[in-house]
Amino acid sequence: MLVQGKPYRSVWLEDDEQSLTIIDQTALPYAFVTKSLHTLPEFCHAIRAMQVRGAPLIGITAAFGFAFALREGKLCANDIAVELIATRPTAINLQWAVEQVLQAVNATTSENAFSTALSLAKTLWQQDIDTCSAIGDHGLDIIKQTANDKTTVNILTHCNAGWLATVDWGTALAPIYKAHEAGLNVHVWVDETRPRNQGYLTAWELENAGIPHTVIVDNTGGHLMQHGKVDLCLVGSDRTTARGDVCNKIGTYLKALAAHDNKIPFYVALPTSTIDWSVSDGLAEIPIEQREADEVRIIHGQSHSGSNDSLQIASDNTPVANYAFDVTPAKYISGLITEKGVFGTDEMDQLSLHTHQ
Ligand code: MRU
């Protein structure tokens, strides 16, 4: 996707294959900063500190981190896998990617371990681009149906499920990019998404793509839906269960409830690698990441003079609970937009067949 007219991917392997370059998402939207990752501690830090974030992207980054850690030669493959998986607990793509690399490494000789892992990481990187593009194509059909005779389709999204959360295209934003390319008029309501404010990443992406959008604070969606200002909700997922429960950024569930009450279609866009077929009941079985209290107590931004600044908005002793994700039960979801097509949550058997064939 474009950054000031120049095409970018969210992460890329340098030609000499000595490092992975990432866009440091903690610096956005104020500054466009790239960083080079070489070592396992650097990769683990980038994922944990959310310099790279978004379920698909942390999986791909971890796959490269695995390969580079093998080259470092300090830890065995199993220990590398454990360290990488421990960085963030909820998004299943991380585990999915690391387990694929581990399997491939275990099936080869120690001399070939690094080249096998790196080659698989490159494959996963390219697959992610193709998968998200296909999600965009399938989701475009839904936007077209919603458009009907409307002049503009108003779409509400939560968090950032755009190209920054994947290698390119994004999940929830991919259909929006395709719709814009197809000449449809779309306008996006962008939830701010406290406390990490990933909504501003979404706004930054949409601004760079020239797509009309408006940022709203997290509690606004229900009001807009009651007043007919939302035609469609489109969100991503960090882990979806075998029965179609969707774990996504905290606050998604409340949007789904409001959409249900106002009879607004609520779609989730995800690669099938986000489906954890080993769990069924999302509420009971998905570990919800809890992050540090200072993410809530302290806000970061740019001062009037243009420098990065932070402000504490709660007293030191204010108790804080910082749950990063919630679970939306399958019954509130109109459909799952995947690279294999669009499936209702009552069609998980068919989606499983398409995924595993
Ligand atoms: O905590 P984050 O920013 O890594 O959260 C993940 C997400 O970006 C969202 O929950 C998103 O909707 C799903 S990932 C495409």
JSON list of N, CA and C in Angstrom, two decimals, residues 128-174:
[
{"chain": "A", "resi": 128, "resn": "ASP", "atom": "N", "xyz": [0.72, -14.32, 2.79]},
{"chain": "A", "resi": 128, "resn": "ASP", "atom": "CA", "xyz": [-0.10, -13.37, 3.53]},
{"chain": "A", "resi": 128, "resn": "ASP", "atom": "C", "xyz": [-0.62, -12.27, 2.60]},
{"chain": "A", "resi": 129, "resn": "ILE", "atom": "N", "xyz": [0.24, -11.83, 1.68]},
{"chain": "A", "resi": 129, "resn": "ILE", "atom": "CA", "xyz": [-0.18, -10.80, 0.72]},
{"chain": "A", "resi": 129, "resn": "ILE", "atom": "C", "xyz": [-1.32, -11.35, -0.16]},
{"chain": "A", "resi": 130, "resn": "ASP", "atom": "N", "xyz": [-1.12, -12.57, -0.68]},
{"chain": "A", "resi": 130, "resn": "ASP", "atom": "CA", "xyz": [-2.11, -13.16, -1.59]},
{"chain": "A", "resi": 130, "resn": "ASP", "atom": "C", "xyz": [-3.43, -13.42, -0.85]},
{"chain": "A", "resi": 131, "resn": "THR", "atom": "N", "xyz": [-3.31, -13.90, 0.40]},
{"chain": "A", "resi": 131, "resn": "THR", "atom": "CA", "xyz": [-4.49, -14.21, 1.20]},
{"chain": "A", "resi": 131, "resn": "THR", "atom": "C", "xyz": [-5.31, -12.95, 1.46]},
{"chain": "A", "resi": 132, "resn": "CYS", "atom": "N", "xyz": [-4.62, -11.90, 1.86]},
{"chain": "A", "resi": 132, "resn": "CYS", "atom": "CA", "xyz": [-5.35, -10.66, 2.19]},
{"chain": "A", "resi": 132, "resn": "CYS", "atom": "C", "xyz": [-5.97, -10.05, 0.94]},
{"chain": "A", "resi": 133, "resn": "SER", "atom": "N", "xyz": [-5.29, -10.19, -0.18]},
{"chain": "A", "resi": 133, "resn": "SER", "atom": "CA", "xyz": [-5.87, -9.68, -1.43]},
{"chain": "A", "resi": 133, "resn": "SER", "atom": "C", "xyz": [-7.16, -10.46, -1.74]},
{"chain": "A", "resi": 134, "resn": "ALA", "atom": "N", "xyz": [-7.14, -11.77, -1.53]},
{"chain": "A", "resi": 134, "resn": "ALA", "atom": "CA", "xyz": [-8.35, -12.60, -1.79]},
{"chain": "A", "resi": 134, "resn": "ALA", "atom": "C", "xyz": [-9.47, -12.22, -0.81]},
{"chain": "A", "resi": 135, "resn": "ILE", "atom": "N", "xyz": [-9.11, -11.95, 0.44]},
{"chain": "A", "resi": 135, "resn": "ILE", "atom": "CA", "xyz": [-10.12, -11.50, 1.43]},
{"chain": "A", "resi": 135, "resn": "ILE", "atom": "C", "xyz": [-10.77, -10.21, 0.90]},
{"chain": "A", "resi": 136, "resn": "GLY", "atom": "N", "xyz": [-9.94, -9.35, 0.35]},
{"chain": "A", "resi": 136, "resn": "GLY", "atom": "CA", "xyz": [-10.44, -8.09, -0.19]},
{"chain": "A", "resi": 136, "resn": "GLY", "atom": "C", "xyz": [-11.44, -8.33, -1.32]},
{"chain": "A", "resi": 137, "resn": "ASP", "atom": "N", "xyz": [-11.11, -9.28, -2.21]},
{"chain": "A", "resi": 137, "resn": "ASP", "atom": "CA", "xyz": [-12.01, -9.56, -3.34]},
{"chain": "A", "resi": 137, "resn": "ASP", "atom": "C", "xyz": [-13.36, -10.10, -2.86]},
{"chain": "A", "resi": 138, "resn": "HIS", "atom": "N", "xyz": [-13.32, -11.03, -1.88]},
{"chain": "A", "resi": 138, "resn": "HIS", "atom": "CA", "xyz": [-14.59, -11.60, -1.38]},
{"chain": "A", "resi": 138, "resn": "HIS", "atom": "C", "xyz": [-15.39, -10.55, -0.62]},
{"chain": "A", "resi": 139, "resn": "GLY", "atom": "N", "xyz": [-14.69, -9.72, 0.14]},
{"chain": "A", "resi": 139, "resn": "GLY", "atom": "CA", "xyz": [-15.38, -8.69, 0.92]},
{"chain": "A", "resi": 139, "resn": "GLY", "atom": "C", "xyz": [-15.96, -7.60, 0.03]},
{"chain": "A", "resi": 140, "resn": "LEU", "atom": "N", "xyz": [-15.32, -7.39, -1.12]},
{"chain": "A", "resi": 140, "resn": "LEU", "atom": "CA", "xyz": [-15.83, -6.38, -2.06]},
{"chain": "A", "resi": 140, "resn": "LEU", "atom": "C", "xyz": [-17.26, -6.71, -2.47]},
{"chain": "A", "resi": 141, "resn": "ASP", "atom": "N", "xyz": [-17.54, -8.00, -2.67]},
{"chain": "A", "resi": 141, "resn": "ASP", "atom": "CA", "xyz": [-18.91, -8.41, -3.06]},
{"chain": "A", "resi": 141, "resn": "ASP", "atom": "C", "xyz": [-19.92, -7.96, -2.00]},
{"chain": "A", "resi": 142, "resn": "ILE", "atom": "N", "xyz": [-19.51, -8.06, -0.73]},
{"chain": "A", "resi": 142, "resn": "ILE", "atom": "CA", "xyz": [-20.44, -7.66, 0.35]},
{"chain": "A", "resi": 142, "resn": "ILE", "atom": "C", "xyz": [-20.66, -6.14, 0.32]},
{"chain": "A", "resi": 143, "resn": "ILE", "atom": "N", "xyz": [-19.59, -5.41, 0.08]},
{"chain": "A", "resi": 143, "resn": "ILE", "atom": "CA", "xyz": [-19.75, -3.94, 0.01]},
{"chain": "A", "resi": 143, "resn": "ILE", "atom": "C", "xyz": [-20.64, -3.58, -1.19]},
{"chain": "A", "resi": 144, "resn": "LYS", "atom": "N", "xyz": [-20.44, -4.30, -2.30]},
{"chain": "A", "resi": 144, "resn": "LYS", "atom": "CA", "xyz": [-21.27, -4.02, -3.49]},
{"chain": "A", "resi": 144, "resn": "LYS", "atom": "C", "xyz": [-22.74, -4.27, -3.18]},
{"chain": "A", "resi": 145, "resn": "GLN", "atom": "N", "xyz": [-23.02, -5.42, -2.51]},
{"chain": "A", "resi": 145, "resn": "GLN", "atom": "CA", "xyz": [-24.42, -5.73, -2.15]},
{"chain": "A", "resi": 145, "resn": "GLN", "atom": "C", "xyz": [-24.99, -4.66, -1.23]},
{"chain": "A", "resi": 146, "resn": "THR", "atom": "N", "xyz": [-24.16, -4.22, -0.28]},
{"chain": "A", "resi": 146, "resn": "THR", "atom": "CA", "xyz": [-24.62, -3.21, 0.68]},
{"chain": "A", "resi": 146, "resn": "THR", "atom": "C", "xyz": [-24.88, -1.89, -0.04]},
{"chain": "A", "resi": 147, "resn": "ALA", "atom": "N", "xyz": [-24.05, -1.61, -1.05]},
{"chain": "A", "resi": 147, "resn": "ALA", "atom": "CA", "xyz": [-24.15, -0.32, -1.74]},
{"chain": "A", "resi": 147, "resn": "ALA", "atom": "C", "xyz": [-25.52, -0.15, -2.37]},
{"chain": "A", "resi": 148, "resn": "ASN", "atom": "N", "xyz": [-26.01, -1.23, -3.02]},
{"chain": "A", "resi": 148, "resn": "ASN", "atom": "CA", "xyz": [-27.33, -1.18, -3.66]},
{"chain": "A", "resi": 148, "resn": "ASN", "atom": "C", "xyz": [-27.52, 0.16, -4.38]},
{"chain": "A", "resi": 149, "resn": "ASP", "atom": "N", "xyz": [-28.46, 0.99, -3.92]},
{"chain": "A", "resi": 149, "resn": "ASP", "atom": "CA", "xyz": [-28.61, 2.28, -4.61]},
{"chain": "A", "resi": 149, "resn": "ASP", "atom": "C", "xyz": [-28.09, 3.45, -3.76]},
{"chain": "A", "resi": 150, "resn": "LYS", "atom": "N", "xyz": [-27.28, 3.12, -2.74]},
{"chain": "A", "resi": 150, "resn": "LYS", "atom": "CA", "xyz": [-26.74, 4.19, -1.89]},
{"chain": "A", "resi": 150, "resn": "LYS", "atom": "C", "xyz": [-25.63, 4.93, -2.63]},
{"chain": "A", "resi": 151, "resn": "THR", "atom": "N", "xyz": [-25.51, 6.21, -2.38]},
{"chain": "A", "resi": 151, "resn": "THR", "atom": "CA", "xyz": [-24.41, 6.93, -3.03]},
{"chain": "A", "resi": 151, "resn": "THR", "atom": "C", "xyz": [-23.09, 6.64, -2.30]},
{"chain": "A", "resi": 152, "resn": "THR", "atom": "N", "xyz": [-23.16, 6.50, -0.97]},
{"chain": "A", "resi": 152, "resn": "THR", "atom": "CA", "xyz": [-21.95, 6.20, -0.19]},
{"chain": "A", "resi": 152, "resn": "THR", "atom": "C", "xyz": [-22.26, 5.08, 0.79]},
{"chain": "A", "resi": 153, "resn": "VAL", "atom": "N", "xyz": [-21.34, 4.13, 0.91]},
{"chain": "A", "resi": 153, "resn": "VAL", "atom": "CA", "xyz": [-21.50, 3.07, 1.91]},
{"chain": "A", "resi": 153, "resn": "VAL", "atom": "C", "xyz": [-20.70, 3.49, 3.15]},
{"chain": "A", "resi": 154, "resn": "ASN", "atom": "N", "xyz": [-21.38, 3.57, 4.27]},
{"chain": "A", "resi": 154, "resn": "ASN", "atom": "CA", "xyz": [-20.72, 3.94, 5.53]},
{"chain": "A", "resi": 154, "resn": "ASN", "atom": "C", "xyz": [-20.36, 2.68, 6.31]},
{"chain": "A", "resi": 155, "resn": "ILE", "atom": "N", "xyz": [-19.07, 2.51, 6.51]},
{"chain": "A", "resi": 155, "resn": "ILE", "atom": "CA", "xyz": [-18.57, 1.27, 7.14]},
{"chain": "A", "resi": 155, "resn": "ILE", "atom": "C", "xyz": [-17.90, 1.63, 8.46]},
{"chain": "A", "resi": 156, "resn": "LEU", "atom": "N", "xyz": [-18.27, 0.92, 9.52]},
{"chain": "A", "resi": 156, "resn": "LEU", "atom": "CA", "xyz": [-17.61, 1.15, 10.81]},
{"chain": "A", "resi": 156, "resn": "LEU", "atom": "C", "xyz": [-16.57, 0.06, 11.04]},
{"chain": "A", "resi": 157, "resn": "THR", "atom": "N", "xyz": [-15.37, 0.47, 11.45]},
{"chain": "A", "resi": 157, "resn": "THR", "atom": "CA", "xyz": [-14.34, -0.52, 11.79]},
{"chain": "A", "resi": 157, "resn": "THR", "atom": "C", "xyz": [-13.74, -0.21, 13.16]},
{"chain": "A", "resi": 158, "resn": "HIS", "atom": "N", "xyz": [-13.16, -1.23, 13.76]},
{"chain": "A", "resi": 158, "resn": "HIS", "atom": "CA", "xyz": [-12.60, -1.10, 15.10]},
{"chain": "A", "resi": 158, "resn": "HIS", "atom": "C", "xyz": [-11.14, -1.53, 15.05]},
{"chain": "A", "resi": 159, "resn": "CYS", "atom": "N", "xyz": [-10.28, -0.83, 15.76]},
{"chain": "A", "resi": 159, "resn": "CYS", "atom": "CA", "xyz": [-8.86, -1.15, 15.82]},
{"chain": "A", "resi": 159, "resn": "CYS", "atom": "C", "xyz": [-8.20, -0.93, 14.45]},
{"chain": "A", "resi": 160, "resn": "ASN", "atom": "N", "xyz": [-7.10, -1.58, 14.21]},
{"chain": "A", "resi": 160, "resn": "ASN", "atom": "CA", "xyz": [-6.48, -1.50, 12.88]},
{"chain": "A", "resi": 160, "resn": "ASN", "atom": "C", "xyz": [-6.34, -2.91, 12.34]},
{"chain": "A", "resi": 161, "resn": "ALA", "atom": "N", "xyz": [-7.16, -3.21, 11.35]},
{"chain": "A", "resi": 161, "resn": "ALA", "atom": "CA", "xyz": [-7.04, -4.47, 10.62]},
{"chain": "A", "resi": 161, "resn": "ALA", "atom": "C", "xyz": [-6.73, -4.13, 9.17]},
{"chain": "A", "resi": 162, "resn": "GLY", "atom": "N", "xyz": [-5.83, -3.18, 9.01]},
{"chain": "A", "resi": 162, "resn": "GLY", "atom": "CA", "xyz": [-5.41, -2.74, 7.68]},
{"chain": "A", "resi": 162, "resn": "GLY", "atom": "C", "xyz": [-4.08, -3.36, 7.31]},
{"chain": "A", "resi": 163, "resn": "TRP", "atom": "N", "xyz": [-3.41, -2.76, 6.30]},
{"chain": "A", "resi": 163, "resn": "TRP", "atom": "CA", "xyz": [-2.18, -3.40, 5.81]},
{"chain": "A", "resi": 163, "resn": "TRP", "atom": "C", "xyz": [-1.08, -3.40, 6.86]},
{"chain": "A", "resi": 164, "resn": "LEU", "atom": "N", "xyz": [-1.14, -2.47, 7.81]},
{"chain": "A", "resi": 164, "resn": "LEU", "atom": "CA", "xyz": [-0.13, -2.46, 8.87]},
{"chain": "A", "resi": 164, "resn": "LEU", "atom": "C", "xyz": [-0.25, -3.68, 9.78]},
{"chain": "A", "resi": 165, "resn": "ALA", "atom": "N", "xyz": [-1.42, -4.29, 9.82]},
{"chain": "A", "resi": 165, "resn": "ALA", "atom": "CA", "xyz": [-1.64, -5.47, 10.69]},
{"chain": "A", "resi": 165, "resn": "ALA", "atom": "C", "xyz": [-1.33, -6.76, 9.96]},
{"chain": "A", "resi": 166, "resn": "THR", "atom": "N", "xyz": [-0.98, -6.64, 8.68]},
{"chain": "A", "resi": 166, "resn": "THR", "atom": "CA", "xyz": [-0.65, -7.81, 7.85]},
{"chain": "A", "resi": 166, "resn": "THR", "atom": "C", "xyz": [0.61, -7.41, 7.07]},
{"chain": "A", "resi": 167, "resn": "VAL", "atom": "N", "xyz": [0.96, -8.17, 6.03]},
{"chain": "A", "resi": 167, "resn": "VAL", "atom": "CA", "xyz": [2.10, -7.72, 5.22]},
{"chain": "A", "resi": 167, "resn": "VAL", "atom": "C", "xyz": [1.62, -6.65, 4.23]},
{"chain": "A", "resi": 168, "resn": "ASP", "atom": "N", "xyz": [0.42, -6.86, 3.67]},
{"chain": "A", "resi": 168, "resn": "ASP", "atom": "CA", "xyz": [-0.16, -5.87, 2.76]},
{"chain": "A", "resi": 168, "resn": "ASP", "atom": "C", "xyz": [-1.67, -6.06, 2.72]},
{"chain": "A", "resi": 169, "resn": "TRP", "atom": "N", "xyz": [-2.39, -5.11, 2.25]},
{"chain": "A", "resi": 169, "resn": "TRP", "atom": "CA", "xyz": [-3.85, -5.11, 2.07]},
{"chain": "A", "resi": 169, "resn": "TRP", "atom": "C", "xyz": [-4.64, -5.02, 3.38]},
{"chain": "A", "resi": 170, "resn": "GLY", "atom": "N", "xyz": [-4.26, -5.87, 4.38]},
{"chain": "A", "resi": 170, "resn": "GLY", "atom": "CA", "xyz": [-5.05, -5.93, 5.61]},
{"chain": "A", "resi": 170, "resn": "GLY", "atom": "C", "xyz": [-6.15, -6.98, 5.51]},
{"chain": "A", "resi": 171, "resn": "THR", "atom": "N", "xyz": [-6.94, -7.06, 6.57]},
{"chain": "A", "resi": 171, "resn": "THR", "atom": "CA", "xyz": [-8.07, -8.01, 6.56]},
{"chain": "A", "resi": 171, "resn": "THR", "atom": "C", "xyz": [-9.36, -7.19, 6.42]},
{"chain": "A", "resi": 172, "resn": "ALA", "atom": "N", "xyz": [-9.80, -6.51, 7.49]},
{"chain": "A", "resi": 172, "resn": "ALA", "atom": "CA", "xyz": [-11.05, -5.74, 7.39]},
{"chain": "A", "resi": 172, "resn": "ALA", "atom": "C", "xyz": [-10.94, -4.58, 6.39]},
{"chain": "A", "resi": 173, "resn": "LEU", "atom": "N", "xyz": [-9.74, -4.02, 6.25]},
{"chain": "A", "resi": 173, "resn": "LEU", "atom": "CA", "xyz": [-9.62, -2.89, 5.32]},
{"chain": "A", "resi": 173, "resn": "LEU", "atom": "C", "xyz": [-9.42, -3.34, 3.87]},
{"chain": "A", "resi": 174, "resn": "ALA", "atom": "N", "xyz": [-9.05, -4.60, 3.65]},
{"chain": "A", "resi": 174, "resn": "ALA", "atom": "CA", "xyz": [-8.80, -5.05, 2.27]},
{"chain": "A", "resi": 174, "resn": "ALA", "atom": "C", "xyz": [-10.04, -4.85, 1.37]}
]
